[in-house]
Structures are given as structure tokens and as C-alpha cells.
């Protein structure tokens, strides 16, 4: 058993489904082999995402009752605003219904065609928002030499950033974004030193520095445990040190808000905040509720207080580390070190016989569902690859990862033990796994709606 334990006891439970192998196969075929299209009532352990899937605390459920549903100037907003300002130091706070609304509103305020948005790595919805403005999204993740394990693998590449900012395209850079933690790059943290250097470069070149702070508390905890210089500081202090370096942030509060819906924009610049508020009124609602119910703001305010609790964050990080170890023992190549919100498995390495355009990470995720109704996300060529404009095979993603995301306070170590066992069964029969081809796809976020078909052999013989 793990040495940590869940720092909560369970007050309300929800039964989980156990679909039969036949039901799983049928569900997958009906879903066009796309796990996003499989109904949740046919999933045993759902590790698709840590977003909006948290279990709320008793204090959050009771906060819901005191929600003020006034259209304008609700007390719920005042509570939310106070908690966010005390946490971040940003004076301008705008609630939105979820992270991508914040991205769309803020990035439309900052970008226009021909400009560049530079990040340690854009999350896929962030990239979609950047591209929708006509600007370009440039990823500059820190290079990780083969065979090395970096404590802060989420960092931005400072040399490349300096080169870009002082080169011929420097004038086109409209903003620099640090995604903390870096979800699209293994959920790895960004160090305070890297953020401080980024700020220095941004200042020198007159470019605003923004945080995608969706997992700010997990990043802060990892800074405290991976960087001896910050070992004595609390997660809340370390989170504040990171916010202090930035000109503003947005966040999906479906992650470290530990609630089921919500997001925010928080800024120092009142003029930019005013422009965002104008946009917010058009598409989200009045700026004191931003597409949320008053009670959601209360649950979020309470969640934002709970999320920096060191005991909670320790459990979060240690359960992820323990799960990574269990997967490794089951024979899976795990991306190390594990972060907090997810464990990533290198399906490209595991399924080396399947080329990227035949979607090895997708094939692995499908097998996990077939083997034990465990649902995970692919972060490989289906999500990050692109159709070849010349009509050839899809342009591959840089890596073929599968993400086992960990909903907050939802699954116990027994549930994760089961998921690791299922993964071990799949790892034991990799050579029998075949790839997939895309039969239908649309839009920039093709992974949500695409349908697929198995390659090589009849469908019934495909397992
Ligand atoms: N930024 C990051 C770093 C994210 O991980 C997400 C969502 C968003 C922005 C968008 O926020 O979903 O509230 O609109 N990530 C989810 C995930 C979907 O599964 O990783 P949203």
C-alpha cells in the first residue's frame, strides 16, 4: 500500500458501472472508436480528464446554499473577487464559465493577425483561441536531452525566447504565456527562476507576461518539493510569488478551483480589464457573474482556499507518484517525473510497431477501455498531429502520449490500483495491437468528434 493516504473521508458515494466486455466493444463501435463519444455510464474508472471532475468538500456544498443569484453585484462575486485578489494580487477579476472563455476573451483583446503568442506550450484550447484571432502560436518548451529527467520540464526555453524577442520577429510578439503546470508537456512544473527570467526578458522587450494558471497550486507545490531554494515556503506563498511575476492570468477553475465549472481572468491593467469586460458582457454575461450561477462563485471561492492546503497537495502529488510507479511495475513506459494532475505513458515507445499516422496512442487508449472500461486521453497525433496539406499521411505529433488524468478527491488508491492492473494486461499483449485510421474529422479540435476505424484485419478480430 502507498505510504500516503487520502486526507479526507467520504460522505457521499456514487456507484460506478461495470460494463461487460461485450457492452464495451459495442459501445466503442457505436462511438466510432472515439472515447469522447462513449457514454460515461459505460466507464468504470474515468481518467479522461481532471477538469470539472472534482469532488467538492462539505464546506463547498454548504457554500452553495449561500449563493447570491442577483444579476449584478452579487455578494457571491464579492467573495470570489476577494479570494482571488488575496491569492493572486491581481486587482481586476472577471469570472467566466470556463477556461476557454477566458482564453478567447483575453487573447482576442491582445492578439491580431500577424502577431505571435509565445508559450512554454499552448494547451490545445489556448492554441485554438490564438489561431482564431489570426495570430500564430509559438511553443518554446525547454529542451529535455534524451535520457535526462528535469525537475522543471515545464519551463520555457529562455535561450530560444531571447533569440525570438531580439530577432527580426521580436516586434510581432504580442504576449508570452507560461502554462503552469504545463499540461501539454507532461504536466511538468515551471520553476520560479524560469518565470523570473521570462519576466526579465518580457520587460526588456515591452511584452506582457501572462499565466495560464489552471493548475497554479499544483505547480506551487512542485516548486516547493523540487527546488531546495524554496523548500521552506508554503504552496500559497509560492503561488503568490509566481503571480507576482506576471501581468495577469487566466485559469480554468475546473482544475485547481476544485469545482465542476468556472474560470477567471485576473489582471493588473484596468484598461485591458475594461476591454475584456465589454467582451464578457457580449458573450458570457454581466461581469459579476460571467456565465456562472452565484452559487458556483461561492463553491469556487471555497475551493480556491482549500486547494493550497499542503496536506491536500502532498496527497495529490504522492498519489500521482505512486500511480506512476504502479504503472511502471506493470510494464508501461511512464514519463518521469510524474506531476500532480496526471500520469503520462509513452505509447509511442510501447507500440513502436505502429507509425504515428496510425495513431498508436489512440490504439493504446482504446485497448484500455476494452480491457477494463478505463478511459484515458490520447495526446498524440490525433490531438496534435495535422492532416498533410499535400494529401499524404497525417503530420505526426512530437510524441505519442496517453494521459491518465487524476480527478481531484474522486478515486482512492484502490481504484488506481485497478486501473494499473488493466494497463498491465494491455502492456502484456502490445504486439497484437493494431493502429487506426481517421474516417471523419472536422475543426481545429478534431479529437472530440472524429470517428475512426481499426486497421489490419476484421473489426471482430481486432483486439
Ligand atoms: N488551459 C489548460 C492548461 C488546460 O488544461 C485547459 C483544459 C484549459 C486551459 C481550458 O479550460 O476546459 O475550462 O475550457 N484542460 C482540460 C484537460 C480540458 O482535460 O486537460 P476549460
Coordinates of C-alpha atoms and ligand atoms in Angstrom, one line a residue:
X1 CA 0.0 0.0 0.0
X2 CA 1.1 3.6 -0.5
X3 CA 2.7 5.5 2.3
X4 CA 0.3 8.5 1.9
X5 CA -3.4 8.4 2.5
X6 CA -6.3 10.4 1.3
X7 CA -6.6 13.4 3.7
X8 CA -10.4 13.2 3.7
X9 CA -13.1 10.7 4.4
X10 CA -16.1 10.0 2.2
X11 CA -19.5 11.4 2.9
X12 CA -21.5 10.8 -0.3
X13 CA -20.8 8.0 -2.7
X14 CA -21.7 7.3 -6.3
X15 CA -21.9 3.7 -7.7
X16 CA -19.6 3.0 -10.6
X17 CA -20.6 0.9 -13.7
X18 CA -19.0 -2.4 -14.7
X19 CA -19.9 -2.9 -18.4
X20 CA -19.3 -6.4 -19.7
X21 CA -16.6 -7.0 -22.4
X22 CA -19.5 -7.3 -25.0
X23 CA -21.0 -4.0 -23.9
X24 CA -17.6 -2.3 -24.1
X25 CA -17.0 -3.5 -27.6
X26 CA -20.5 -2.5 -28.7
X27 CA -20.1 1.0 -27.1
X28 CA -16.8 1.5 -28.9
X29 CA -18.1 0.6 -32.3
X30 CA -21.1 2.8 -31.8
X31 CA -18.8 5.6 -30.8
X32 CA -16.7 5.3 -33.9
X33 CA -13.8 4.3 -31.7
X34 CA -13.7 7.7 -30.2
X35 CA -13.6 7.5 -26.4
X36 CA -15.1 11.0 -26.1
X37 CA -18.2 9.6 -27.7
X38 CA -18.6 6.7 -25.2
X39 CA -21.3 7.4 -22.6
X40 CA -19.9 7.8 -19.0
X41 CA -22.5 5.2 -17.8
X42 CA -20.2 2.7 -19.6
X43 CA -17.0 3.7 -18.0
X44 CA -15.6 2.0 -14.8
X45 CA -12.7 4.3 -14.0
X46 CA -12.8 7.6 -15.8
X47 CA -9.3 9.2 -16.1
X48 CA -10.2 11.2 -19.3
X49 CA -9.7 14.5 -17.5
X50 CA -9.1 16.2 -14.2
X51 CA -11.2 19.1 -15.5
X52 CA -14.6 19.7 -13.8
X53 CA -14.5 16.2 -12.3
X54 CA -13.5 17.1 -8.8
X55 CA -15.4 16.0 -5.7
X56 CA -16.4 19.1 -3.7
X57 CA -15.9 19.3 0.0
X58 CA -18.7 19.6 2.6
X59 CA -17.7 23.3 3.0
X60 CA -18.1 23.8 -0.7
X61 CA -21.6 22.1 -0.8
X62 CA -22.6 24.3 2.1
X63 CA -21.2 27.4 0.4
X64 CA -23.6 26.7 -2.5
X65 CA -26.6 27.4 -0.3
X66 CA -25.4 30.9 0.5
X67 CA -25.0 31.7 -3.3
X68 CA -26.5 35.1 -4.1
X69 CA -28.2 34.9 -7.5
X70 CA -28.5 38.7 -8.0
X71 CA -27.8 39.6 -11.6
X72 CA -25.5 42.5 -10.8
X73 CA -23.1 43.0 -7.9
X74 CA -23.9 39.7 -6.1
X75 CA -22.3 39.0 -2.7
X76 CA -21.1 35.8 -4.2
X77 CA -19.0 37.9 -6.6
X78 CA -17.6 39.9 -3.8
X79 CA -16.5 36.8 -2.0
X80 CA -15.0 35.3 -5.2
X81 CA -13.2 38.6 -6.0
X82 CA -11.8 38.9 -2.5
X83 CA -10.4 35.3 -2.5
X84 CA -8.9 35.7 -6.0
X85 CA -7.3 39.1 -5.2
X86 CA -5.9 37.9 -1.9
X87 CA -4.5 34.8 -3.6
X88 CA -3.1 36.4 -6.8
X89 CA -2.6 40.1 -6.0
X90 CA -4.4 41.0 -9.3
X91 CA -6.9 43.8 -8.7
X92 CA -9.1 43.2 -11.8
X93 CA -11.1 40.0 -11.5
X94 CA -13.6 38.7 -14.1
X95 CA -15.3 35.4 -13.7
X96 CA -16.1 33.3 -16.8
X97 CA -17.8 30.0 -17.3
X98 CA -14.6 28.0 -18.0
X99 CA -11.0 28.4 -19.1
X100 CA -11.5 28.6 -22.8
X101 CA -13.9 31.5 -22.5
X102 CA -11.2 33.4 -20.6
X103 CA -8.7 32.5 -23.3
X104 CA -10.9 33.6 -26.1
X105 CA -11.8 36.9 -24.4
X106 CA -8.3 37.8 -23.2
X107 CA -6.4 36.6 -26.3
X108 CA -8.9 38.5 -28.6
X109 CA -8.0 41.6 -26.6
X110 CA -4.3 41.1 -27.1
X111 CA -3.8 39.5 -30.5
X112 CA -4.5 40.3 -34.1
X113 CA -3.4 38.8 -37.5
X114 CA 0.3 38.6 -37.9
X115 CA 1.1 38.8 -34.2
X116 CA 2.8 35.9 -32.2
X117 CA 1.7 34.4 -28.9
X118 CA 4.7 32.6 -27.4
X119 CA 4.3 29.9 -24.7
X120 CA 6.2 27.2 -22.9
X121 CA 3.5 25.1 -24.6
X122 CA -0.1 26.1 -25.5
X123 CA -2.8 23.8 -24.4
X124 CA -5.0 22.8 -27.3
X125 CA -7.9 25.2 -26.5
X126 CA -5.4 28.0 -26.0
X127 CA -3.9 27.3 -29.4
X128 CA -7.3 27.3 -31.0
X129 CA -8.1 30.7 -29.4
X130 CA -4.8 32.1 -30.7
X131 CA -5.4 30.8 -34.2
X132 CA -8.9 32.2 -34.2
X133 CA -7.5 35.7 -33.9
X134 CA -5.3 35.2 -36.9
X135 CA -2.2 35.3 -34.8
X136 CA 0.4 32.4 -34.6
X137 CA 1.1 30.2 -31.6
X138 CA 4.8 29.5 -31.0
X139 CA 5.7 26.8 -28.5
X140 CA 9.2 27.1 -26.9
X141 CA 9.3 24.2 -24.4
X142 CA 12.7 23.7 -22.6
X143 CA 14.6 21.0 -24.5
X144 CA 14.9 17.8 -22.5
X145 CA 18.0 15.8 -23.6
X146 CA 17.3 12.2 -24.2
X147 CA 17.7 10.1 -21.1
X148 CA 17.6 13.0 -18.7
X149 CA 14.9 13.8 -16.1
X150 CA 14.4 17.5 -15.4
X151 CA 12.7 18.7 -12.2
X152 CA 11.1 21.6 -14.1
X153 CA 10.4 20.1 -17.5
X154 CA 7.5 22.6 -17.9
X155 CA 9.9 25.5 -18.3
X156 CA 10.1 27.8 -21.3
X157 CA 13.3 27.7 -23.3
X158 CA 14.9 31.0 -22.3
X159 CA 17.6 31.0 -25.0
X160 CA 15.0 30.4 -27.7
X161 CA 12.8 33.1 -26.2
X162 CA 15.6 35.7 -26.1
X163 CA 16.6 34.8 -29.6
X164 CA 13.0 35.3 -30.8
X165 CA 12.4 38.5 -28.9
X166 CA 15.6 40.1 -30.1
X167 CA 15.4 38.8 -33.6
X168 CA 13.6 40.0 -36.7
X169 CA 10.2 38.6 -35.4
X170 CA 10.6 40.1 -32.0
X171 CA 8.3 43.1 -32.8
X172 CA 5.5 40.6 -33.7
X173 CA 5.4 39.0 -30.2
X174 CA 2.2 40.3 -28.5
X175 CA 2.5 38.2 -25.3
X176 CA 4.3 35.4 -23.6
X177 CA 2.4 32.8 -21.7
X178 CA 3.6 30.3 -19.1
X179 CA 1.1 27.4 -18.6
X180 CA 1.5 26.3 -15.0
X181 CA 1.7 23.3 -14.8
X182 CA 2.5 22.6 -18.5
X183 CA -0.4 20.3 -19.3
X184 CA 0.5 19.7 -23.0
X185 CA 4.1 18.8 -22.0
X186 CA 3.7 16.0 -19.4
X187 CA 2.1 18.1 -16.7
X188 CA 5.5 19.3 -15.7
X189 CA 6.0 22.4 -13.4
X190 CA 7.6 25.7 -14.3
X191 CA 10.2 26.9 -11.8
X192 CA 10.1 30.3 -10.2
X193 CA 13.5 31.1 -11.6
X194 CA 12.4 30.3 -15.1
X195 CA 9.4 32.6 -14.6
X196 CA 11.6 35.3 -13.2
X197 CA 13.9 35.2 -16.2
X198 CA 11.0 35.2 -18.5
X199 CA 9.6 38.3 -16.8
X200 CA 13.0 40.0 -17.2
X201 CA 13.0 39.2 -21.0
X202 CA 9.4 40.4 -21.3
X203 CA 10.2 43.6 -19.5
X204 CA 13.2 44.3 -21.7
X205 CA 11.1 43.9 -24.8
X206 CA 7.9 45.5 -23.5
X207 CA 5.8 42.4 -23.9
X208 CA 3.2 41.3 -21.3
X209 CA 3.7 38.0 -19.4
X210 CA 0.6 36.0 -18.7
X211 CA 0.0 32.8 -16.8
X212 CA -2.4 30.1 -17.7
X213 CA -2.8 29.4 -14.0
X214 CA -5.3 26.5 -14.3
X215 CA -3.1 24.3 -12.1
X216 CA -1.3 27.1 -10.1
X217 CA -1.5 25.3 -6.8
X218 CA 0.0 22.0 -8.1
X219 CA 2.8 24.0 -9.8
X220 CA 3.5 25.8 -6.5
X221 CA 3.6 22.5 -4.5
X222 CA 6.1 21.0 -7.1
X223 CA 8.2 24.2 -6.8
X224 CA 8.4 23.7 -3.1
X225 CA 9.3 20.0 -3.3
X226 CA 11.7 20.1 -6.3
X227 CA 13.6 23.2 -5.6
X228 CA 15.7 23.3 -2.4
X229 CA 15.8 27.1 -2.5
X230 CA 12.0 27.2 -1.8
X231 CA 11.6 24.2 0.5
X232 CA 10.5 26.3 3.5
X233 CA 7.8 28.2 1.7
X234 CA 4.1 27.3 1.7
X235 CA 2.3 26.5 -1.6
X236 CA 0.2 29.6 -1.1
X237 CA 3.4 31.8 -0.8
X238 CA 5.0 30.1 -3.8
X239 CA 1.8 30.5 -5.9
X240 CA 1.8 34.2 -4.9
X241 CA 5.5 34.5 -5.9
X242 CA 4.6 33.2 -9.4
X243 CA 1.5 35.5 -9.8
X244 CA 3.7 38.5 -8.7
X245 CA 5.9 37.9 -11.7
X246 CA 3.0 38.2 -14.2
X247 CA 0.9 41.0 -15.7
X248 CA -2.2 38.9 -15.5
X249 CA -3.5 35.4 -15.8
X250 CA -6.4 33.3 -16.9
X251 CA -7.4 30.0 -15.4
X252 CA -9.8 27.1 -15.9
X253 CA -11.1 26.8 -12.3
X254 CA -12.4 23.3 -13.3
X255 CA -8.9 22.2 -12.2
X256 CA -7.4 24.0 -9.1
X257 CA -10.7 25.7 -8.3
X258 CA -11.7 22.1 -7.2
X259 CA -15.2 22.7 -8.6
X260 CA -17.2 21.4 -11.5
X261 CA -17.4 24.6 -13.6
X262 CA -15.8 28.0 -13.7
X263 CA -12.9 30.1 -14.9
X264 CA -11.4 33.6 -14.5
X265 CA -9.4 36.4 -15.9
X266 CA -7.3 38.4 -13.4
X267 CA -5.2 41.4 -14.5
X268 CA -3.3 44.4 -13.2
X269 CA -4.2 46.7 -16.2
X270 CA -7.6 48.3 -15.7
X271 CA -7.8 49.3 -19.3
X272 CA -7.3 45.8 -20.6
X273 CA -9.8 44.5 -18.0
X274 CA -12.3 47.0 -19.2
X275 CA -11.9 45.8 -22.8
X276 CA -12.3 42.2 -21.6
X277 CA -15.4 43.1 -19.6
X278 CA -17.0 44.6 -22.7
X279 CA -16.4 41.3 -24.5
X280 CA -17.6 39.3 -21.5
X281 CA -21.0 41.1 -21.5
X282 CA -21.5 40.2 -25.1
X283 CA -20.8 36.5 -24.7
X284 CA -20.7 35.4 -21.1
X285 CA -22.9 37.7 -19.1
X286 CA -22.7 40.6 -16.7
X287 CA -19.1 40.9 -15.3
X288 CA -20.0 40.0 -11.8
X289 CA -21.2 36.5 -12.8
X290 CA -19.6 35.8 -16.1
X291 CA -21.8 32.9 -17.2
X292 CA -21.8 31.2 -13.8
X293 CA -24.5 31.0 -11.1
X294 CA -23.8 32.9 -7.9
X295 CA -23.5 29.7 -6.0
X296 CA -20.8 28.5 -8.4
X297 CA -18.7 31.5 -7.4
X298 CA -19.1 30.6 -3.7
X299 CA -18.1 27.0 -4.4
X300 CA -15.1 28.3 -6.3
X301 CA -14.1 30.8 -3.6
X302 CA -14.1 28.0 -1.1
X303 CA -12.2 25.6 -3.5
X304 CA -9.5 28.2 -4.1
X305 CA -8.9 28.4 -0.3
X306 CA -8.8 24.6 0.1
X307 CA -6.5 23.9 -2.9
X308 CA -3.4 25.3 -1.4
X309 CA -3.7 23.1 1.7
X310 CA -0.2 21.4 2.0
X311 CA -1.8 18.1 3.2
X312 CA -4.1 18.0 0.2
X313 CA -1.3 18.9 -2.3
X314 CA 1.0 16.3 -0.7
X315 CA -1.6 13.6 -1.2
X316 CA -2.2 14.8 -4.7
X317 CA 1.5 14.6 -5.7
X318 CA 2.2 11.4 -3.8
X319 CA -0.8 9.6 -5.2
X320 CA 0.3 10.6 -8.7
X321 CA 3.8 9.4 -8.0
X322 CA 2.6 6.1 -6.5
X323 CA 0.3 5.5 -9.5
X324 CA 3.2 6.2 -11.9
X325 CA 5.3 3.6 -10.0
X326 CA 2.4 1.0 -10.2
X327 CA 2.1 1.6 -14.0
X328 CA 5.9 1.3 -14.4
X329 CA 5.9 -2.0 -12.5
X330 CA 3.1 -3.2 -14.8
X331 CA 5.5 -2.7 -17.7
X332 CA 4.5 0.8 -19.0
X333 CA 7.0 3.5 -20.1
X334 CA 5.9 6.3 -17.8
X335 CA 7.0 9.9 -18.4
X336 CA 9.2 10.9 -15.4
X337 CA 9.0 12.6 -13.0
X338 CA 5.2 12.4 -12.5
X339 CA 3.5 15.7 -12.0
X340 CA 0.3 16.1 -10.0
X341 CA -2.8 16.1 -12.2
X342 CA -1.9 13.1 -14.4
X343 CA 0.5 10.3 -15.3
X344 CA 1.6 10.2 -18.9
X345 CA 2.6 7.0 -20.6
X346 CA 4.7 7.0 -23.8
X347 CA 2.5 4.9 -26.1
X348 CA 4.9 5.6 -29.0
X349 CA 7.6 3.7 -27.2
X350 CA 5.3 0.9 -26.1
X351 CA 3.7 0.5 -29.5
X352 CA 6.8 1.1 -31.6
X353 CA 5.4 -1.1 -34.4
X354 CA 2.6 1.4 -35.1
X355 CA 3.6 4.5 -37.0
X356 CA 2.3 7.9 -35.8
X357 CA -0.2 8.3 -38.6
X358 CA -1.8 5.1 -37.5
X359 CA -2.4 6.6 -34.0
X360 CA -0.5 4.4 -31.5
X361 CA -1.6 6.4 -28.5
X362 CA -5.2 6.2 -29.6
X363 CA -4.9 2.4 -30.1
X364 CA -3.5 2.1 -26.6
X365 CA -6.3 4.1 -25.1
X366 CA -8.9 2.0 -26.9
X367 CA -7.3 -1.2 -25.6
X368 CA -7.5 0.1 -22.0
X369 CA -11.2 0.7 -22.5
X370 CA -11.7 -2.8 -24.0
X371 CA -9.7 -4.5 -21.3
X372 CA -11.4 -2.9 -18.2
X373 CA -13.5 0.1 -19.1
X374 CA -10.8 2.5 -18.1
X375 CA -10.9 5.8 -20.0
X376 CA -7.9 7.9 -20.7
X377 CA -7.0 10.6 -23.2
X378 CA -4.6 10.4 -26.2
X379 CA -2.2 13.2 -26.5
X380 CA -0.6 12.1 -29.7
X381 CA -1.2 12.5 -33.4
X382 CA -5.0 12.6 -33.1
X383 CA -4.8 15.7 -30.9
X384 CA -1.6 17.4 -32.0
X385 CA -1.0 16.0 -35.5
X386 CA -2.4 17.6 -38.6
X387 CA -3.7 16.5 -41.9
X388 CA -1.0 16.8 -44.6
X389 CA -1.9 19.6 -47.0
X390 CA -0.3 17.5 -49.7
X391 CA -2.6 14.6 -49.0
X392 CA -0.1 12.3 -47.5
X393 CA -0.2 10.6 -44.1
X394 CA -1.0 12.9 -41.1
X395 CA 1.9 15.1 -39.9
X396 CA 2.9 13.4 -36.7
X397 CA 2.7 15.0 -33.2
X398 CA 6.1 15.4 -31.4
X399 CA 5.2 12.5 -29.1
X400 CA 2.6 9.8 -28.7
X401 CA 1.4 10.1 -25.1
X402 CA -1.5 8.7 -23.3
X403 CA -2.7 10.7 -20.2
X404 CA -4.1 9.1 -17.2
X405 CA -5.7 12.2 -15.6
X406 CA -6.5 12.2 -11.9
X407 CA -9.8 13.8 -10.9
X408 CA -9.4 15.6 -7.6
X409 CA -10.5 13.7 -4.4
X410 CA -12.6 11.3 -6.5
X411 CA -10.7 8.0 -6.8
X412 CA -9.0 6.1 -3.9
X413 CA -5.7 4.2 -4.3
X414 CA -7.8 1.0 -4.8
X415 CA -9.4 2.5 -7.9
X416 CA -6.0 3.5 -9.3
X417 CA -4.6 0.0 -8.5
X418 CA -7.4 -1.4 -10.7
X419 CA -6.5 1.0 -13.5
X420 CA -2.8 0.0 -13.2
X421 CA -3.8 -3.7 -13.4
X422 CA -5.8 -3.1 -16.5
X423 CA -2.9 -1.2 -18.1
X424 CA -0.6 -4.1 -17.2
X425 CA -2.9 -6.5 -19.1
X426 CA -2.7 -4.3 -22.2
X427 CA 1.1 -3.9 -21.9
X428 CA 1.4 -7.7 -21.8
X429 CA -0.1 -8.0 -25.3
X430 CA 1.2 -5.0 -27.2
X431 CA 2.3 -6.8 -30.3
X432 CA -1.3 -7.8 -31.1
X433 CA -2.4 -4.2 -31.1
X434 CA -3.1 -2.6 -34.4
X435 CA -3.4 1.0 -35.5
X436 CA -6.4 3.1 -36.5
X437 CA -7.3 5.4 -39.4
X438 CA -9.5 8.5 -39.2
X439 CA -12.7 8.1 -41.1
X440 CA -14.2 11.5 -40.4
X441 CA -12.8 14.7 -38.9
X442 CA -13.7 18.4 -38.6
X443 CA -12.3 21.5 -37.0
X444 CA -9.2 22.5 -35.1
X445 CA -10.1 20.3 -32.1
X446 CA -10.7 17.2 -34.2
X447 CA -10.2 14.7 -31.4
X448 CA -13.6 15.4 -29.9
X449 CA -15.8 14.4 -32.8
X450 CA -13.6 12.4 -35.2
X451 CA -14.6 8.8 -36.0
X452 CA -12.0 6.1 -36.5
X453 CA -11.7 2.6 -37.9
X454 CA -9.3 -0.2 -36.9
X455 CA -6.6 -1.1 -39.4
X456 CA -5.4 -4.6 -40.2
X457 CA -8.0 -7.4 -40.2
X458 CA -11.6 -7.5 -39.5
X459 CA -13.1 -5.5 -36.6
X460 CA -14.1 -8.6 -34.7
X461 CA -10.5 -10.0 -34.9
X462 CA -9.1 -6.6 -33.8
X463 CA -8.3 -6.6 -30.1
Ligands
LIG1 N1 -5.6 25.7 -20.1 C1 -5.1 24.5 -19.7 C2 -3.7 24.3 -19.2 C3 -6.0 23.4 -19.6 O1 -5.5 22.2 -19.2 C4 -7.3 23.6 -20.1 C5 -8.2 22.4 -20.1 C6 -7.7 24.8 -20.5 C7 -6.8 25.9 -20.5 C8 -9.1 25.1 -20.9 O2 -10.0 25.1 -19.9 O3 -11.6 23.2 -20.2 O4 -12.1 25.0 -18.6 O5 -12.2 25.5 -21.0 N2 -7.9 21.3 -19.9 C9 -8.8 20.1 -19.9 C10 -7.9 18.9 -19.8 C11 -9.9 20.1 -20.9 O6 -8.5 17.8 -19.9 O7 -6.7 19.0 -19.7 P1 -11.6 24.7 -19.9

